[in-house]
Amino acid sequence: MAGQYAAELVEGGFAVEVADAPLLHEGLNLADVAHLVVLGEQGLVPPEAAARLFAVLLDAQRTPVAQFGYDPGLGETYNCREHRFSGLIGDDAGWLHVARTRREAVRVALRIRLRTDLLELIEAGAGFAAAAADQAVAYAQTYLADQTYLQHAQPSTFGHYLLAFVHPVLRDLERLTAGLDWVNRSRGGAGSVNGGRLPYDRQRVADLLGFDGVIEHTRDAMWQTDGLVGALAAATDLVVTLSKLAEDLEIWASNEYGWLELADGHSRSSVMMPQKRNPYALSMVRGEAGILIGRLTGLLTVSRTPSARSDGLIFAYGEMPRALALAARATRLMAGVVAGIRVDRDAMVHALDAAFTQATDIAEFVIQECDVDYRTAYRVVGDAVREAAARGQSGRQLTGDALDAAAGRVAGRPLGLAGRDLSEVLDPVAIVATRTGTGGAAPDVVTAMAQRCRERADAVRADAARRRVGFERVRTALIDIAEKRAANLDPRPPAPEIRPDVKD
Amino acid sequence: MAGQYAAELVEGGFAVEVADAPLLHEGLNLADVAHLVVLGEQGLVPPEAAARLFAVLLDAQRTPVAQFGYDPGLGETYNCREHRFSGLIGDDAGWLHVARTRREAVRVALRIRLRTDLLELIEAGAGFAAAAADQAVAYAQTYLADQTYLQHAQPSTFGHYLLAFVHPVLRDLERLTAGLDWVNRSRGGAGSVNGGRLPYDRQRVADLLGFDGVIEHTRDAMWQTDGLVGALAAATDLVVTLSKLAEDLEIWASNEYGWLELADGHSRSSVMMPQKRNPYALSMVRGEAGILIGRLTGLLTVSRTPSARSDGLIFAYGEMPRALALAARATRLMAGVVAGIRVDRDAMVHALDAAFTQATDIAEFVIQECDVDYRTAYRVVGDAVREAAARGQSGRQLTGDALDAAAGRVAGRPLGLAGRDLSEVLDPVAIVATRTGTGGAAPDVVTAMAQRCRERADAVRADAARRRVGFERVRTALIDIAEKRAANLDPRPPAPEIRPDVKD
Amino acid sequence: MAGQYAAELVEGGFAVEVADAPLLHEGLNLADVAHLVVLGEQGLVPPEAAARLFAVLLDAQRTPVAQFGYDPGLGETYNCREHRFSGLIGDDAGWLHVARTRREAVRVALRIRLRTDLLELIEAGAGFAAAAADQAVAYAQTYLADQTYLQHAQPSTFGHYLLAFVHPVLRDLERLTAGLDWVNRSRGGAGSVNGGRLPYDRQRVADLLGFDGVIEHTRDAMWQTDGLVGALAAATDLVVTLSKLAEDLEIWASNEYGWLELADGHSRSSVMMPQKRNPYALSMVRGEAGILIGRLTGLLTVSRTPSARSDGLIFAYGEMPRALALAARATRLMAGVVAGIRVDRDAMVHALDAAFTQATDIAEFVIQECDVDYRTAYRVVGDAVREAAARGQSGRQLTGDALDAAAGRVAGRPLGLAGRDLSEVLDPVAIVATRTGTGGAAPDVVTAMAQRCRERADAVRADAARRRVGFERVRTALIDIAEKRAANLDPRPPAPEIRPDVKD
Amino acid sequence: MAGQYAAELVEGGFAVEVADAPLLHEGLNLADVAHLVVLGEQGLVPPEAAARLFAVLLDAQRTPVAQFGYDPGLGETYNCREHRFSGLIGDDAGWLHVARTRREAVRVALRIRLRTDLLELIEAGAGFAAAAADQAVAYAQTYLADQTYLQHAQPSTFGHYLLAFVHPVLRDLERLTAGLDWVNRSRGGAGSVNGGRLPYDRQRVADLLGFDGVIEHTRDAMWQTDGLVGALAAATDLVVTLSKLAEDLEIWASNEYGWLELADGHSRSSVMMPQKRNPYALSMVRGEAGILIGRLTGLLTVSRTPSARSDGLIFAYGEMPRALALAARATRLMAGVVAGIRVDRDAMVHALDAAFTQATDIAEFVIQECDVDYRTAYRVVGDAVREAAARGQSGRQLTGDALDAAAGRVAGRPLGLAGRDLSEVLDPVAIVATRTGTGGAAPDVVTAMAQRCRERADAVRADAARRRVGFERVRTALIDIAEKRAANLDPRPPAPEIRPDVKD
């Protein structure tokens, strides 16, 4: 065995695969048990051999990965298992190959792994959505100057702003759930490519492993990667959305903005510069979004080969679980950040009061009230704003007189606004109160929307919890079967010697 | 106006945007008309001004893009329209700004564009699925040696092989349909960010434009990009799937394989080397898959900014329609390639007969029939194959005697197969006939699966056709409204001079 | 001819290629002329046929691309040329094929195109470096609070800050120049793959076209793409660097910072909200950086095929020139932005004075002067800063007494600083003045560095100008030769009919 | 300390960073030692504290990473070191902060790491180039039908083919060497951003660490990433080049081609299907190329932030070394594959003899010998080839009579070739022998080129070896200094307690 493979193949091939063995170990154990159950039920394996195999599989299940013997010198992950099993029970280990390729075992394991990884990400996303929706309610009356191009645009609230991130996250959770539905289907029994000659019950192995159904076409079942791309694209987009929020918060936490700061637990501070609170969490999330974009690119690029090429999937074994885990970490981090954020309402309002975010509302008011055309209204308001700014005034300090004066300059006649109470279009709070249309910033609208979002987030979490329980129940049941079958183990000692392994 | 912007801004900014104006022109016309209808219905625009605006919008609709006056020196796409409209009817053109930002118009137009682009891609994908499913039926009994690592593995059929590409394509069509559902929702009336003060009917404008509903949260409505990523990821994955098929066909069309050739209309041949038929179509599809991976990367990268940054969407205006169109072209090309392919059944069978694809079936037969363990069966078959190969025989020429001889060498005793008729495990056709399990290669299984795929493809096409009719009906109805409203146009000639345009 | 190719091949193949014909037309004309000169010199083409070919090539050179007849229905770009040429002069057009494949002509043309595209980008980059270096001198004494994590860190100057972008740009210009050296080598005469049987002078055709030398290995010459990746990676990195600057400026131009604003020619303002100056240029540069990352990804992905696959290069024909042009536009735009920027020195200094950027300097002063360990110094300064911040003081208002008091609290004893003049570590200007080490922020250091950068930028520009003159001289000389040779044209009229074209 | 950070920050931030600590540990030890040496030399640290610090640094250097105490609960990598050091020697550990930020230490360490990673990749690349050049000599007379679009094109040799991969690899080695020059420069002493107030000798720390020089501008020194992109782009391109070779070999190792097979040590075979030799190595290299494309994309995407954002570099800590190591593994694997390849010369020649790769040569012969125009020659040869193919003949079996007959059909007159010996244009070996021009396939040309390539590869290796020795010498010298300085350690026991760490 030793020396069978060139050192550079071990290093550049098997070691790359075996580095992912810890991610697949649990799934491989379950896949092997379920396969063996089906073989036994259909009389394709002698009962004694089956009992011995169940025993070594239970042993595998109890053995920590680091002690298991995943060693690139022996080949890839599955070879290492064969080596161990045949070392323990000799030729009986070979029965695991009946009606199944090595490749199938690993890919079933990948799906078992990914369904948990996806659940974790979905739960993290639902956690973010719930936290942000709750904060949207809490800040539904915390006013700020919303911006485009980072320039003050119109008055809004921090609650309305925050809720804008919840909607895309909920949509990505739907995409991730579709990804989970794809992942949680069974390729078991698909054979090497064309199906198999033995009477293998594909539905049974799917049920044993808790899959939602069987992937019909056997060659498709072996090689499909489309759902990996779909799930990773959704995960990446989710973190890109969170990165947008993180970048905003980084800016708003700057000394010059001072609108908010992160909780102590999400910042890094300095003994010497105690006023400096580095929002480290936000940097990390932005970087994680960038890394995930590269991971998705890599996955797609690796998929672009002729068909039935194993590299298209071998690299997914490690890339997918690691990328999903990174996404889940970033998502939990942003959920924490949002839940812990400290907003300086005064600073936000102060900036809003110093701004001219009323201009659009004033213009629309003028058109409705003063019977002038839109263009003229624009020019009048613009002139009044320019004049006020030059005098160091803010938008709140505009008056009917000032507008009339501007109208005189621009249009040659006043608008009749002198002395009129314009507070409904000058007070940012009053302006926000008019945003009662669908999805607008008015506090009641935001609160109601946020509650609906919260309910959707809760429903996602409940669904994830239900699935998680189901997966755990399947796992327990499988191990239970294995224990019962292994108990029939006959007393013959296992063959001690290590045999050359068998490859497909 | 002229000289207002630095030359490098025109070149590096506006010209980049205006290059996409031809993609958005139609959608902008419709978006403007629908907006104006709502303004009119809610009394937000004077009837005479509305009539004049309808007239210029109809004129825009009839004017070829190249003559319209999209000129980066004037600003971006919407600025060019303002310039033209105010040049034609003066200040009345300004009413289009009521209750809507410039940005909103372009984004509504993008969705109008993308829903057609997506429809086209969906139809192309359904066309591929239908063509490949039909060919799967036609070739359900065309036998070949299926491969892993490009090494002969097990016997299958070209029909079973082809059908393996139909399933992932159908799944990507579901993702694209979800993308279409996302695209076909209305951001109209979302205002600049927080909603609007005027009584604008968001549902009405959605209905007028044929959108399936309103995007609720106004800030989300303005800035969301998640569905773009989802749709482009699915489009890219679809073409990556087709690229896998294209790469297989390129290899199988080589002189050494000679299993098939493309139709004349998909090849490039040479007067001097008439035997050389370059499968140019396949190269192009592979390249197009690669380009699309880059486009998706670019889209995601552009999205990763702070929130409410226009670059995240400005670049989507051109990237999305062009990428979807490229995907549709590649898909139609592969549909044509598959429909026109010429298979050399004899060459395929000849390769199959020369191979040893029976080994797995023989081993499984030996286990079932000869009461030996799996490992022994493996070793016996391996030995017999090795011996036969050394004698220049193929798998079909293996005999019970040869297996017994191998068993003698390997296990010290014969298996009792001498003289036995092994044709059921030696004849590749007989082997394929055993693949009757779910999704297997047996001809009847393939034919039934292919018919179900064909039905799914037809259903997708019917849905797309229905949507297309709906979009066309909406378009006609909108123009009809515009024509009626424009007919109220008073006889005053439009103001001739060009005015400085208004920006948000 | 018509109908030879399937519609979907025309649309999904040739049309994709022919869309790039305008980029290659000029290079194709030159490549054809030079090839014909060599054929003539080596007696490989009859003089009369050569004269007719020179005439049609000159005609091609004078014909606008749009009128030339690049029509995907005829095949790819080179096919269209063959069609036109044989339509004009019949079989004599075929001599262009001697000792050259169609593919070679297009790839020579690509290099002719790219060397100009690269020159343009290099000049744009040098322009940015020069503009920014000049501004670094101008702002060498404009003080600001430099930041990490967007939190005030230490005092610096806007000049020192700006110059930090010049160095990486100069490095990328070196990489782009290496890319230009790679591009400007000749594949001419490499044959189809193995070289050629005819006595073709590879050096001569290289000289005629102004290439710096011959690419030795003929198969490498045909298919190499490594330099494309190198050049596009450098171009992308260059724009990513500029995007960093753009994002900083976007933040600093916000209302809350107010440190600077873009020139009017690089902003978009509003009639109604005249105080809002959208820094549109900065958004575009950030987006362009993102798009370029996707273009590089696409190029690399397309390159990853088996060897000698034309898609690896076909897609580069359009992607490379367009990506380099986009990079040049972004670079010129940022050069303009930097040159035109308006800095509010008071606002910058005001923020600096309100901050605590002195902390590190004070701590280092304390260690040197007061004989305390570093940790103690840190804690003392931190305590004093915290105390001052709580009292609403800034760093400038710290005193020796305050430090002594803090030392009492933290370390149980004063430091002996009471009454001491600490202005050397309290005044940000004084602090910056101490940064006289290599590359530091002291004004003289910055000015000297900036001048050296300016000299490097000038040298790059001079080199680029020299090359540009050389390319132009080569072009003129080639056309001159063609005109002389065409003058030998015999009076026989060209054969009028269109013949089927010849393919390799 | 414990509980200072939120769990989600530890998991989503520090744990992400600390996972890279094993990559940086060695470099951090050296960076700390060198910094301490400079502090000592310039009197910036008390000698006793320095001695204690040297002692703990030596201890760190001897401590396996796994035992060192890198624990995300304590913060990022550098925090963990601070924690350990201050746990061992109390406040004296704080002196390491003098004139250096935490960030600087890690980035110096990254460069120390990367220069070795780059050396390793450069050596691997030189190894590939040497192996492939040697094989090019060995196979300079092994004839094959070279291909475009995987269709037979012209005769060549396996040696000429192989050498085509050596040239781009050598060019990428130049780019990697430029990357190494960039990496091996010193940011030491650059301070936090603007330089430093203390008299720190930047050249001295550069010399101590074996850097080739100092990075001048201090802010550039802190934040530059351009060289990372340059180096990773070159590494990726290198593996993409190898992937092209791998994909070719995969096809040529198929049963239908049968031109070659990999050495046993690079294949995976099966006990049961001994004729099946899966070229696993080639799949892995193709996949690794795809993964690297994604890694480059991720790096560039992460770099695209505002300036001075730590995420742009934090993620490079792990991504760069891992990506370079993957590239080195893939490169060594392909070097092994090429060195061990088994070519079936007969199969290659058999395919060549069965083909029509002579067509171009015949046509050029006809033009030169028979006084016909190029188009006519093409058509005659095409007709003759078509006729021969229809009769089941190969190109070698063409005769002068057959060409004359074709000329009669095509051009109405014979060419006078009947009875003529055409072996010089019919025999592929004779054809290859004519390829004596620059870079052609003639055996002598290939051999001479290969020898020059081999010399270049050897020179690269020699340069790498020289650098490696230099780096090792620097390392030894630094540890030697540390040991001497630590020996002055006074007998006071280190303060036992763990103190709160200090952050910047």
PDB file of C-alpha atoms in Angstrom, chain A residues 113-235:
ATOM      1  CA  ARG A 113     -23.679  17.695   5.856  1.00  0.00           C
ATOM      2  CA  LEU A 114     -25.110  20.470   3.737  1.00  0.00           C
ATOM      3  CA  ARG A 115     -28.640  20.134   4.990  1.00  0.00           C
ATOM      4  CA  THR A 116     -27.394  20.922   8.475  1.00  0.00           C
ATOM      5  CA  ASP A 117     -25.161  23.714   7.233  1.00  0.00           C
ATOM      6  CA  LEU A 118     -28.073  25.222   5.371  1.00  0.00           C
ATOM      7  CA  LEU A 119     -30.331  24.903   8.373  1.00  0.00           C
ATOM      8  CA  GLU A 120     -27.781  26.731  10.442  1.00  0.00           C
ATOM      9  CA  LEU A 121     -27.543  29.543   7.942  1.00  0.00           C
ATOM     10  CA  ILE A 122     -31.309  29.758   7.611  1.00  0.00           C
ATOM     11  CA  GLU A 123     -31.631  29.983  11.377  1.00  0.00           C
ATOM     12  CA  ALA A 124     -28.961  32.663  11.500  1.00  0.00           C
ATOM     13  CA  GLY A 125     -30.751  34.610   8.794  1.00  0.00           C
ATOM     14  CA  ALA A 126     -34.058  34.308  10.589  1.00  0.00           C
ATOM     15  CA  GLY A 127     -32.293  35.489  13.722  1.00  0.00           C
ATOM     16  CA  PHE A 128     -31.038  38.548  11.923  1.00  0.00           C
ATOM     17  CA  ALA A 129     -34.453  39.249  10.442  1.00  0.00           C
ATOM     18  CA  ALA A 130     -36.103  38.941  13.842  1.00  0.00           C
ATOM     19  CA  ALA A 131     -33.543  41.163  15.565  1.00  0.00           C
ATOM     20  CA  ALA A 132     -33.692  43.814  12.884  1.00  0.00           C
ATOM     21  CA  ALA A 133     -37.476  43.756  12.743  1.00  0.00           C
ATOM     22  CA  ASP A 134     -37.619  44.247  16.500  1.00  0.00           C
ATOM     23  CA  GLN A 135     -35.207  47.141  16.271  1.00  0.00           C
ATOM     24  CA  ALA A 136     -37.274  48.624  13.452  1.00  0.00           C
ATOM     25  CA  VAL A 137     -40.156  48.790  15.883  1.00  0.00           C
ATOM     26  CA  ALA A 138     -37.969  50.228  18.621  1.00  0.00           C
ATOM     27  CA  TYR A 139     -36.601  52.910  16.300  1.00  0.00           C
ATOM     28  CA  ALA A 140     -39.754  53.614  14.345  1.00  0.00           C
ATOM     29  CA  GLN A 141     -39.685  57.169  15.678  1.00  0.00           C
ATOM     30  CA  THR A 142     -35.947  57.761  15.606  1.00  0.00           C
ATOM     31  CA  TYR A 143     -35.593  60.318  12.857  1.00  0.00           C
ATOM     32  CA  LEU A 144     -32.691  60.706  10.479  1.00  0.00           C
ATOM     33  CA  ALA A 145     -31.804  62.257   7.177  1.00  0.00           C
ATOM     34  CA  ASP A 146     -31.834  59.412   4.705  1.00  0.00           C
ATOM     35  CA  GLN A 147     -29.289  59.708   1.960  1.00  0.00           C
ATOM     36  CA  THR A 148     -28.413  58.969  -1.608  1.00  0.00           C
ATOM     37  CA  TYR A 149     -24.789  59.285  -2.717  1.00  0.00           C
ATOM     38  CA  LEU A 150     -24.212  59.830   1.014  1.00  0.00           C
ATOM     39  CA  GLN A 151     -25.870  63.231   0.632  1.00  0.00           C
ATOM     40  CA  HIS A 152     -28.935  64.161   2.660  1.00  0.00           C
ATOM     41  CA  ALA A 153     -32.056  63.365   0.689  1.00  0.00           C
ATOM     42  CA  GLN A 154     -35.299  63.085   2.660  1.00  0.00           C
ATOM     43  CA  PRO A 155     -36.324  62.631   6.278  1.00  0.00           C
ATOM     44  CA  SER A 156     -36.926  59.105   7.443  1.00  0.00           C
ATOM     45  CA  THR A 157     -36.470  56.978  10.539  1.00  0.00           C
ATOM     46  CA  PHE A 158     -33.814  54.555  11.641  1.00  0.00           C
ATOM     47  CA  GLY A 159     -36.578  51.963  11.968  1.00  0.00           C
ATOM     48  CA  HIS A 160     -37.675  52.337   8.371  1.00  0.00           C
ATOM     49  CA  TYR A 161     -34.064  52.221   7.297  1.00  0.00           C
ATOM     50  CA  LEU A 162     -33.293  49.038   9.227  1.00  0.00           C
ATOM     51  CA  LEU A 163     -36.370  47.256   7.972  1.00  0.00           C
ATOM     52  CA  ALA A 164     -35.146  47.742   4.416  1.00  0.00           C
ATOM     53  CA  PHE A 165     -32.550  45.037   5.123  1.00  0.00           C
ATOM     54  CA  VAL A 166     -35.046  42.577   6.498  1.00  0.00           C
ATOM     55  CA  HIS A 167     -36.998  42.165   3.288  1.00  0.00           C
ATOM     56  CA  PRO A 168     -34.097  41.038   1.091  1.00  0.00           C
ATOM     57  CA  VAL A 169     -32.875  38.761   3.860  1.00  0.00           C
ATOM     58  CA  LEU A 170     -36.286  37.110   4.024  1.00  0.00           C
ATOM     59  CA  ARG A 171     -36.210  36.643   0.265  1.00  0.00           C
ATOM     60  CA  ASP A 172     -32.779  35.040   0.437  1.00  0.00           C
ATOM     61  CA  LEU A 173     -34.084  32.758   3.149  1.00  0.00           C
ATOM     62  CA  GLU A 174     -36.697  31.563   0.679  1.00  0.00           C
ATOM     63  CA  ARG A 175     -33.944  30.860  -1.826  1.00  0.00           C
ATOM     64  CA  LEU A 176     -31.931  29.040   0.830  1.00  0.00           C
ATOM     65  CA  THR A 177     -34.969  26.974   1.719  1.00  0.00           C
ATOM     66  CA  ALA A 178     -35.332  26.053  -1.945  1.00  0.00           C
ATOM     67  CA  GLY A 179     -31.649  25.119  -1.776  1.00  0.00           C
ATOM     68  CA  LEU A 180     -32.335  22.963   1.244  1.00  0.00           C
ATOM     69  CA  ASP A 181     -35.148  21.222  -0.598  1.00  0.00           C
ATOM     70  CA  TRP A 182     -32.725  20.466  -3.421  1.00  0.00           C
ATOM     71  CA  VAL A 183     -30.037  19.241  -1.046  1.00  0.00           C
ATOM     72  CA  ASN A 184     -32.348  17.038   0.912  1.00  0.00           C
ATOM     73  CA  ARG A 185     -33.046  14.593  -1.850  1.00  0.00           C
ATOM     74  CA  SER A 186     -31.483  11.197  -2.215  1.00  0.00           C
ATOM     75  CA  ARG A 187     -29.015  10.021  -4.797  1.00  0.00           C
ATOM     76  CA  GLY A 188     -28.756   6.657  -2.994  1.00  0.00           C
ATOM     77  CA  GLY A 189     -28.985   3.625  -5.230  1.00  0.00           C
ATOM     78  CA  ALA A 190     -28.244   5.541  -8.402  1.00  0.00           C
ATOM     79  CA  GLY A 191     -25.357   3.227  -9.134  1.00  0.00           C
ATOM     80  CA  SER A 192     -22.331   4.270 -11.084  1.00  0.00           C
ATOM     81  CA  VAL A 193     -24.305   6.035 -13.778  1.00  0.00           C
ATOM     82  CA  ASN A 194     -26.997   3.947 -15.401  1.00  0.00           C
ATOM     83  CA  GLY A 195     -28.699   2.584 -12.286  1.00  0.00           C
ATOM     84  CA  GLY A 196     -28.006  -0.925 -11.029  1.00  0.00           C
ATOM     85  CA  ARG A 197     -28.827  -4.558 -11.723  1.00  0.00           C
ATOM     86  CA  LEU A 198     -29.581  -5.516  -8.152  1.00  0.00           C
ATOM     87  CA  PRO A 199     -32.994  -4.973  -6.586  1.00  0.00           C
ATOM     88  CA  TYR A 200     -32.061  -1.941  -4.530  1.00  0.00           C
ATOM     89  CA  ASP A 201     -34.866   0.084  -2.963  1.00  0.00           C
ATOM     90  CA  ARG A 202     -34.028   3.718  -3.663  1.00  0.00           C
ATOM     91  CA  GLN A 203     -37.032   5.002  -1.773  1.00  0.00           C
ATOM     92  CA  ARG A 204     -36.121   2.995   1.303  1.00  0.00           C
ATOM     93  CA  VAL A 205     -32.613   4.372   1.581  1.00  0.00           C
ATOM     94  CA  ALA A 206     -33.992   7.869   1.075  1.00  0.00           C
ATOM     95  CA  ASP A 207     -36.462   7.352   3.915  1.00  0.00           C
ATOM     96  CA  LEU A 208     -33.836   5.904   6.240  1.00  0.00           C
ATOM     97  CA  LEU A 209     -31.677   8.974   5.738  1.00  0.00           C
ATOM     98  CA  GLY A 210     -34.515  11.442   6.111  1.00  0.00           C
ATOM     99  CA  PHE A 211     -34.376  12.703   2.558  1.00  0.00           C
ATOM    100  CA  ASP A 212     -37.537  14.219   1.145  1.00  0.00           C
ATOM    101  CA  GLY A 213     -37.445  12.040  -1.934  1.00  0.00           C
ATOM    102  CA  VAL A 214     -35.383  10.345  -4.592  1.00  0.00           C
ATOM    103  CA  ILE A 215     -33.530  12.128  -7.374  1.00  0.00           C
ATOM    104  CA  GLU A 216     -35.005  10.390 -10.342  1.00  0.00           C
ATOM    105  CA  HIS A 217     -32.508  10.243 -13.219  1.00  0.00           C
ATOM    106  CA  THR A 218     -29.511   8.230 -12.093  1.00  0.00           C
ATOM    107  CA  ARG A 219     -26.853  10.118 -14.042  1.00  0.00           C
ATOM    108  CA  ASP A 220     -28.329  13.431 -12.931  1.00  0.00           C
ATOM    109  CA  ALA A 221     -28.373  12.059  -9.384  1.00  0.00           C
ATOM    110  CA  MET A 222     -24.664  11.339  -9.566  1.00  0.00           C
ATOM    111  CA  TRP A 223     -23.437  14.581 -11.014  1.00  0.00           C
ATOM    112  CA  GLN A 224     -25.868  17.406 -10.395  1.00  0.00           C
ATOM    113  CA  THR A 225     -24.405  20.623  -8.993  1.00  0.00           C
ATOM    114  CA  ASP A 226     -27.053  23.198  -9.871  1.00  0.00           C
ATOM    115  CA  GLY A 227     -28.493  23.320  -6.377  1.00  0.00           C
ATOM    116  CA  LEU A 228     -25.072  23.975  -4.894  1.00  0.00           C
ATOM    117  CA  VAL A 229     -24.755  27.042  -7.071  1.00  0.00           C
ATOM    118  CA  GLY A 230     -28.260  28.165  -6.171  1.00  0.00           C
ATOM    119  CA  ALA A 231     -27.670  27.793  -2.444  1.00  0.00           C
ATOM    120  CA  LEU A 232     -24.263  29.441  -2.450  1.00  0.00           C
ATOM    121  CA  ALA A 233     -25.508  32.305  -4.600  1.00  0.00           C
ATOM    122  CA  ALA A 234     -28.278  32.941  -2.075  1.00  0.00           C
ATOM    123  CA  ALA A 235     -25.869  32.678   0.863  1.00  0.00           C
TER     124      ALA A 235
END
